[in-house]
mmCIF file of C-alpha atoms in Angstrom:
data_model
loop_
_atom_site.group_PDB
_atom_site.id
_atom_site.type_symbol
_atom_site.label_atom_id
_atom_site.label_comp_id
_atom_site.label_asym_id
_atom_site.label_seq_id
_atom_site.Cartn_x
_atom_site.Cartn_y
_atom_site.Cartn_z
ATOM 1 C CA UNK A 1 0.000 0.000 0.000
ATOM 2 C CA UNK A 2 1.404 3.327 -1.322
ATOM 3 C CA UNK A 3 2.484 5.539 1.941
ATOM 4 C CA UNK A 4 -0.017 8.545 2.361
ATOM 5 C CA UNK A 5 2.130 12.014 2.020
ATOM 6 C CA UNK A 6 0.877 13.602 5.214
ATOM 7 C CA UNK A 7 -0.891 10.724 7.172
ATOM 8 C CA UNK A 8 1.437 7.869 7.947
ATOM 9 C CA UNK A 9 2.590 6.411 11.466
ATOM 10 C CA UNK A 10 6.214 6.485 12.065
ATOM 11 C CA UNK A 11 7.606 2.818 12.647
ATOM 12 C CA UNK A 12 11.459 3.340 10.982
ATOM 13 C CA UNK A 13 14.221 5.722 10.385
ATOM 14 C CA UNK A 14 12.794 6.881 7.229
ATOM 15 C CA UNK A 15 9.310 7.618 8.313
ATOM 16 C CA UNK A 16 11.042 9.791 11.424
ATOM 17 C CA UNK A 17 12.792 12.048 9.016
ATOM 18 C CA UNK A 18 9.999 12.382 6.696
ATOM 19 C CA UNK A 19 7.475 13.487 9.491
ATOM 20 C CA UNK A 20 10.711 15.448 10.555
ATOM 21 C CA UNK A 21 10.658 16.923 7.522
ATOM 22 C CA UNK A 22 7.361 17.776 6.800
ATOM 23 C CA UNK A 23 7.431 19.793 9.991
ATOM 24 C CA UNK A 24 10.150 22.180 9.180
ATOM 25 C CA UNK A 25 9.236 22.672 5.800
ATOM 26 C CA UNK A 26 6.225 23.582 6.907
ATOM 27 C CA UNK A 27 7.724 25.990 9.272
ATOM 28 C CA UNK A 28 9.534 27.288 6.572
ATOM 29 C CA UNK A 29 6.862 27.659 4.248
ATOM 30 C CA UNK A 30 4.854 29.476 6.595
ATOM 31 C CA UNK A 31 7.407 32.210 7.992
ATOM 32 C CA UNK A 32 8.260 32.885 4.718
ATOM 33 C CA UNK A 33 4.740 33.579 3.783
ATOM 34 C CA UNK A 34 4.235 35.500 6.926
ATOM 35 C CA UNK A 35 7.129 37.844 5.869
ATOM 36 C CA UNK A 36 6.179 38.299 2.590
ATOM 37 C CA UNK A 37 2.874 39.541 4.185
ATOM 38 C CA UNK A 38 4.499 41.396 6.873
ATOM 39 C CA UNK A 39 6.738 42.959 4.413
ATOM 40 C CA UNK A 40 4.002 44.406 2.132
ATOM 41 C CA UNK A 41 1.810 45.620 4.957
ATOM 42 C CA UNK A 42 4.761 46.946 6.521
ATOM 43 C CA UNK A 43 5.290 49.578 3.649
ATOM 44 C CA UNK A 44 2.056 51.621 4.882
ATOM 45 C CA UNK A 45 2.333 50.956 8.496
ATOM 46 C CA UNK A 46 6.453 50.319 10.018
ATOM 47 C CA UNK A 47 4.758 48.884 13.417
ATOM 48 C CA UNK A 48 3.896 45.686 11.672
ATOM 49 C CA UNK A 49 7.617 45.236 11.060
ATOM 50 C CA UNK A 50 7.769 43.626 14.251
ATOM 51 C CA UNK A 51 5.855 40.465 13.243
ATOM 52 C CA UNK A 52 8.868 39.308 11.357
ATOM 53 C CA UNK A 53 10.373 37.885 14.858
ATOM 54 C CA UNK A 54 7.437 35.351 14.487
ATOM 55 C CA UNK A 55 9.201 34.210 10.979
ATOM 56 C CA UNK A 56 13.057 34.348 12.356
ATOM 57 C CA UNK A 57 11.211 32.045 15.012
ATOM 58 C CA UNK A 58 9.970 29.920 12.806
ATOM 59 C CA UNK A 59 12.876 29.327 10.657
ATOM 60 C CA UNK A 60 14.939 28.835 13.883
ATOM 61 C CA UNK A 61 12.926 25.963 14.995
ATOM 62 C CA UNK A 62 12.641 24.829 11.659
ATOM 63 C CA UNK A 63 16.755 25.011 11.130
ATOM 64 C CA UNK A 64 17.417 23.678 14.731
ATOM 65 C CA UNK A 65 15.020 20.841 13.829
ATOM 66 C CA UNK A 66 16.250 19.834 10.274
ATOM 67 C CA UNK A 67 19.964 19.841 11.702
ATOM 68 C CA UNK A 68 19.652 18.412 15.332
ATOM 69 C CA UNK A 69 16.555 16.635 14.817
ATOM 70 C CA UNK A 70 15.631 18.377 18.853
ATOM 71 C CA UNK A 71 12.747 17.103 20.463
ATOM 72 C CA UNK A 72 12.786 20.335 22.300
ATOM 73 C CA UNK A 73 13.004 21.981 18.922
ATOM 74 C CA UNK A 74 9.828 19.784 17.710
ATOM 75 C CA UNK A 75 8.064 20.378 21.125
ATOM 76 C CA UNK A 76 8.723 24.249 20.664
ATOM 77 C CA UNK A 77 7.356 24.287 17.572
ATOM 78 C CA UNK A 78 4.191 22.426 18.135
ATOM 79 C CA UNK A 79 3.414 24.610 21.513
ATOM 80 C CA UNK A 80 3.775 27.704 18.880
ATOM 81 C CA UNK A 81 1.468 25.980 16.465
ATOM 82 C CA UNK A 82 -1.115 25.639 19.265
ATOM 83 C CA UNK A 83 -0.107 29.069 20.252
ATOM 84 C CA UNK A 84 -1.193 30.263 16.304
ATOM 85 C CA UNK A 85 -4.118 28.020 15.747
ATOM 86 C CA UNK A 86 -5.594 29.434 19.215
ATOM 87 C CA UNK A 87 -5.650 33.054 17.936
ATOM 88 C CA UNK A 88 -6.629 31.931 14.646
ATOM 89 C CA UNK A 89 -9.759 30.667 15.578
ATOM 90 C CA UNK A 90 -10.620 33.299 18.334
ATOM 91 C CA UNK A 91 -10.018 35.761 15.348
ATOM 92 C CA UNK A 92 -12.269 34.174 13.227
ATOM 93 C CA UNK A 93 -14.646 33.715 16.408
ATOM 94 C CA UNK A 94 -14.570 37.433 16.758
ATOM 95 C CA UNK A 95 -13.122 37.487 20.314
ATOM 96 C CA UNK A 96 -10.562 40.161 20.621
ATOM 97 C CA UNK A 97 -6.814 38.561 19.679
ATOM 98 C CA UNK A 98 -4.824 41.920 20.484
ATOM 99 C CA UNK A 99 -3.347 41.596 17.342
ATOM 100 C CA UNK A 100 -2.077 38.700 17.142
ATOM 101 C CA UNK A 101 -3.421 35.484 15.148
ATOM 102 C CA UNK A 102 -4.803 35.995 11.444
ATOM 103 C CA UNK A 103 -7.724 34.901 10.241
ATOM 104 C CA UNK A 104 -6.354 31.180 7.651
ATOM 105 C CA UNK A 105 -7.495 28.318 9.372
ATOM 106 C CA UNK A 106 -6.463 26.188 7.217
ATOM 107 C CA UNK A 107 -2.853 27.373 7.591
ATOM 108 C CA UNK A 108 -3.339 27.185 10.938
ATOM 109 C CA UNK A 109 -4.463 23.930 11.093
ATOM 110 C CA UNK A 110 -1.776 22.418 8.730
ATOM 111 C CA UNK A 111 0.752 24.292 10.618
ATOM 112 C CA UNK A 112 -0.282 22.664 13.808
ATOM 113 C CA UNK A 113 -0.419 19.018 12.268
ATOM 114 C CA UNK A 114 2.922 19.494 10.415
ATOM 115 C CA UNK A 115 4.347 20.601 13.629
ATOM 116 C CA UNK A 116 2.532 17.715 15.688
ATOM 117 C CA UNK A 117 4.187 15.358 13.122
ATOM 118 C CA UNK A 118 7.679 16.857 13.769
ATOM 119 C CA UNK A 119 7.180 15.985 17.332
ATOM 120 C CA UNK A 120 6.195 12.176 16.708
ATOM 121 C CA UNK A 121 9.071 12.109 14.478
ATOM 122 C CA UNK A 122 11.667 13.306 16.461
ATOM 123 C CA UNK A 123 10.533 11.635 19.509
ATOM 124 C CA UNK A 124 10.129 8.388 16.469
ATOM 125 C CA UNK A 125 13.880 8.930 15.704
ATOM 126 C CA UNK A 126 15.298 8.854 19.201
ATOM 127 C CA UNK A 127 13.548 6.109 20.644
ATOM 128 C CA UNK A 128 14.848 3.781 17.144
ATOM 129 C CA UNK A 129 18.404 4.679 17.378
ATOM 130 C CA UNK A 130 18.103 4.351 21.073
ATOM 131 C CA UNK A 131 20.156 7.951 21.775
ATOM 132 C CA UNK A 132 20.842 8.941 25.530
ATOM 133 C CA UNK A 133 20.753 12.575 26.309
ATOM 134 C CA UNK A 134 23.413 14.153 28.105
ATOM 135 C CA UNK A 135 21.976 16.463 30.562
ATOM 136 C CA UNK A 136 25.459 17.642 31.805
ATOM 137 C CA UNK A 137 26.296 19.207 28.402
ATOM 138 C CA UNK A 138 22.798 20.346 27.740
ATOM 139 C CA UNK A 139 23.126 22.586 31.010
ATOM 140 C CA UNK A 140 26.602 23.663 29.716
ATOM 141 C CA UNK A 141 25.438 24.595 26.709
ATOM 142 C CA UNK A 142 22.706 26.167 27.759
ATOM 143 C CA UNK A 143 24.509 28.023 30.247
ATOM 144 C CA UNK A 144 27.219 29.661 27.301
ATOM 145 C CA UNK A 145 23.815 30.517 25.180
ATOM 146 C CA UNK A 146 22.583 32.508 27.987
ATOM 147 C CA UNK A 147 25.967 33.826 28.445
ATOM 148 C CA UNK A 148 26.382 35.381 24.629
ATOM 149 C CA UNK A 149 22.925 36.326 25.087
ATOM 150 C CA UNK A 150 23.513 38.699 28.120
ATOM 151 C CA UNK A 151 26.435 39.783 26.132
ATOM 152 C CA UNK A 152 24.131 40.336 22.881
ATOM 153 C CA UNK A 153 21.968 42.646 25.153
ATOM 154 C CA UNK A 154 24.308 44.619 26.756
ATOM 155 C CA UNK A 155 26.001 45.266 23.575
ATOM 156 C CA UNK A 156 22.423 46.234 21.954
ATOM 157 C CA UNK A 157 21.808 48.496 25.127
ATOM 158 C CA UNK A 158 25.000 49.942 24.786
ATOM 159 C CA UNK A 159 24.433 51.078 21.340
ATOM 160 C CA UNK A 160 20.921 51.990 21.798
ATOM 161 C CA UNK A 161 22.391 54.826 24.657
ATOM 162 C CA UNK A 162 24.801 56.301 22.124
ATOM 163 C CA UNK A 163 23.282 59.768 22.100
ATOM 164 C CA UNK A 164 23.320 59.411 17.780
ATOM 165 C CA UNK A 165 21.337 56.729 17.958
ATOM 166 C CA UNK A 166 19.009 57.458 20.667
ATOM 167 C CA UNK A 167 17.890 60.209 19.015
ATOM 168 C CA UNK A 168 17.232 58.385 15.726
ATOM 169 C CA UNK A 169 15.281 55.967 17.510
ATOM 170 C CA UNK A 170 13.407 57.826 20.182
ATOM 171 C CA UNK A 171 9.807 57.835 18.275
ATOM 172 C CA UNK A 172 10.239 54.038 17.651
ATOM 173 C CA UNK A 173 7.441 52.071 19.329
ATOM 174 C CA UNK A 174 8.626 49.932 22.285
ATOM 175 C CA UNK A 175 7.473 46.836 20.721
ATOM 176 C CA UNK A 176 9.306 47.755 17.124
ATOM 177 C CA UNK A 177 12.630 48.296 19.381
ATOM 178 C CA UNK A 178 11.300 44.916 20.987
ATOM 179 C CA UNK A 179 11.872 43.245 17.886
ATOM 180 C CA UNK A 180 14.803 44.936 17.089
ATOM 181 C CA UNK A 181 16.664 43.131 19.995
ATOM 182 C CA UNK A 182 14.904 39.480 20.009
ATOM 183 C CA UNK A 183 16.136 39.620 16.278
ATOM 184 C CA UNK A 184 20.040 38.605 17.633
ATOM 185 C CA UNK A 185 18.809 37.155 20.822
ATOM 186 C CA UNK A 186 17.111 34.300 18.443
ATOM 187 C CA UNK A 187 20.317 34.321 15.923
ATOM 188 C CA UNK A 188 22.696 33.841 19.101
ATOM 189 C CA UNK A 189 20.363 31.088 20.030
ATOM 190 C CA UNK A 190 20.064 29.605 17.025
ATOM 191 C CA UNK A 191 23.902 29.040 16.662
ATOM 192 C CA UNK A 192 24.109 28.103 19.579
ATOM 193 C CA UNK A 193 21.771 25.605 19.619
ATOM 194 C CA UNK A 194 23.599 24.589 16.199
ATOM 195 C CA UNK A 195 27.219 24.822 18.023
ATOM 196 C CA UNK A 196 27.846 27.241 15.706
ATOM 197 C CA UNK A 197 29.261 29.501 18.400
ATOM 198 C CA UNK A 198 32.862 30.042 19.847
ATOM 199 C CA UNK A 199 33.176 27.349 23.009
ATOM 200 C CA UNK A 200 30.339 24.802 21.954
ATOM 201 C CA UNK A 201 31.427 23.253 18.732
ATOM 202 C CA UNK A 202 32.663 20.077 20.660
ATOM 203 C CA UNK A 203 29.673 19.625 23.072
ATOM 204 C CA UNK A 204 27.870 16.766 22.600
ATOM 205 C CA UNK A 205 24.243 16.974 23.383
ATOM 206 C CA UNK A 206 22.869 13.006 22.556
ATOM 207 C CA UNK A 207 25.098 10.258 22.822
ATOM 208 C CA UNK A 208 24.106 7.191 20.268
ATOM 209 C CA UNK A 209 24.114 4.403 22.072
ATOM 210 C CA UNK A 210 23.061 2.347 18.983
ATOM 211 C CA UNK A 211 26.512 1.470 16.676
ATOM 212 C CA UNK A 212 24.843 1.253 13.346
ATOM 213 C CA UNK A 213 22.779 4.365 13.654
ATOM 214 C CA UNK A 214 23.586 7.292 11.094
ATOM 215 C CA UNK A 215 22.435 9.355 13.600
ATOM 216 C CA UNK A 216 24.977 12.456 13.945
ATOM 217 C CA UNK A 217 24.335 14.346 17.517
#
């Protein structure tokens, strides 16, 4: 029997990295869309601008996921979709969103089973290869994430204080400067996450504790 393109249980490797992958490029898809959007409307009112931290979100997970294969990442992703597909529907419903949530339930409602799949495919993947996570490094890594991040934000204060700048930014709304600081908060977190950054390159998160896997941690 041919295997269904979105509904199909995961029982091997393969299945795991296809439900994997359906939830990323999902996540993908959908940020990208989202910016395009934010981008147009953005043109007649700046404010909206900050909506495009919900894309760099996105395509974090989505990156973090296609290249660690993180439950967390997976888990993340599918408490944002629940997150989105809330507002949608209270949107639609009428009841007052504060802005956030649009109006597509379908997106919504893909988004939320794409992302439920990355979860059941991570989680899929894992329990097959039989990896061990190592807490100890996860803590340490988290730990020298946090760390660039304070440094990220005292730089960005630091900047923002220059007199040349303040003034060039002193009508900008709170949540547009808002933005303007989660956008390297996320990238710092995102290669970190990665080990993209200085000091966590050789950390190893998830120990294989199956020989044959071609799982890569």
């Amino acid at each position: 029997m041919k295997k269904s393109k979105w509904f199909f249980p995961v029982t091997d490797t393969d299945s795991a990295k296809e439900a994997i992958k359906m939830a990323y490029q999902t996540a993908f898809a959908l940020a990208a869309i989202q910016a395009v959007l934010v981008g147009f409307l953005s043109w007649s009112n700046p404010a909206l601008a900050v909506n495009l931290a919900d894309s760099l979100f996105m395509v974090a997970l989505g990156l973090i996921l296609r290249n660690r294969l993180s439950r967390f990442a997976a888990l993340t992703l599918f408490l944002y979709s629940i997150f989105i597909a809330y507002f949608t529907f209270a949107a639609r419903a009428g009841i007052a969103t504060v802005g956030y949530g649009g109006k597509n339930t379908i997106l919504a409602v893909l988004f939320l089973y794409a992302s439920y799949k990355g979860v059941q495919g991570t989680f899929g993947f894992h329990r097959i290869h039989k990896t061990r996570t190592n807490i100890k490094s996860i803590l340490f890594l988290s730990a020298i994430i946090f760390g660039y991040t304070i440094l990220v934000t005292a730089i960005y204060i630091g900047v923002m204080l220059i007199p040349q700048v303040e003034s060039t930014f002193e009508n900008m709304s709170e949540s547009l400067m808002g933005a303007l600081w989660l956008v390297p908060v996320i990238t710092v977190i995102l290669l970190g996450t990665l080990k993209l950054l200085p000091g966590t390159k050789s950390i190893k998160v998830v120990q294989d504790a199956d020989k044959h896997s071609m799982f890569k941690s």
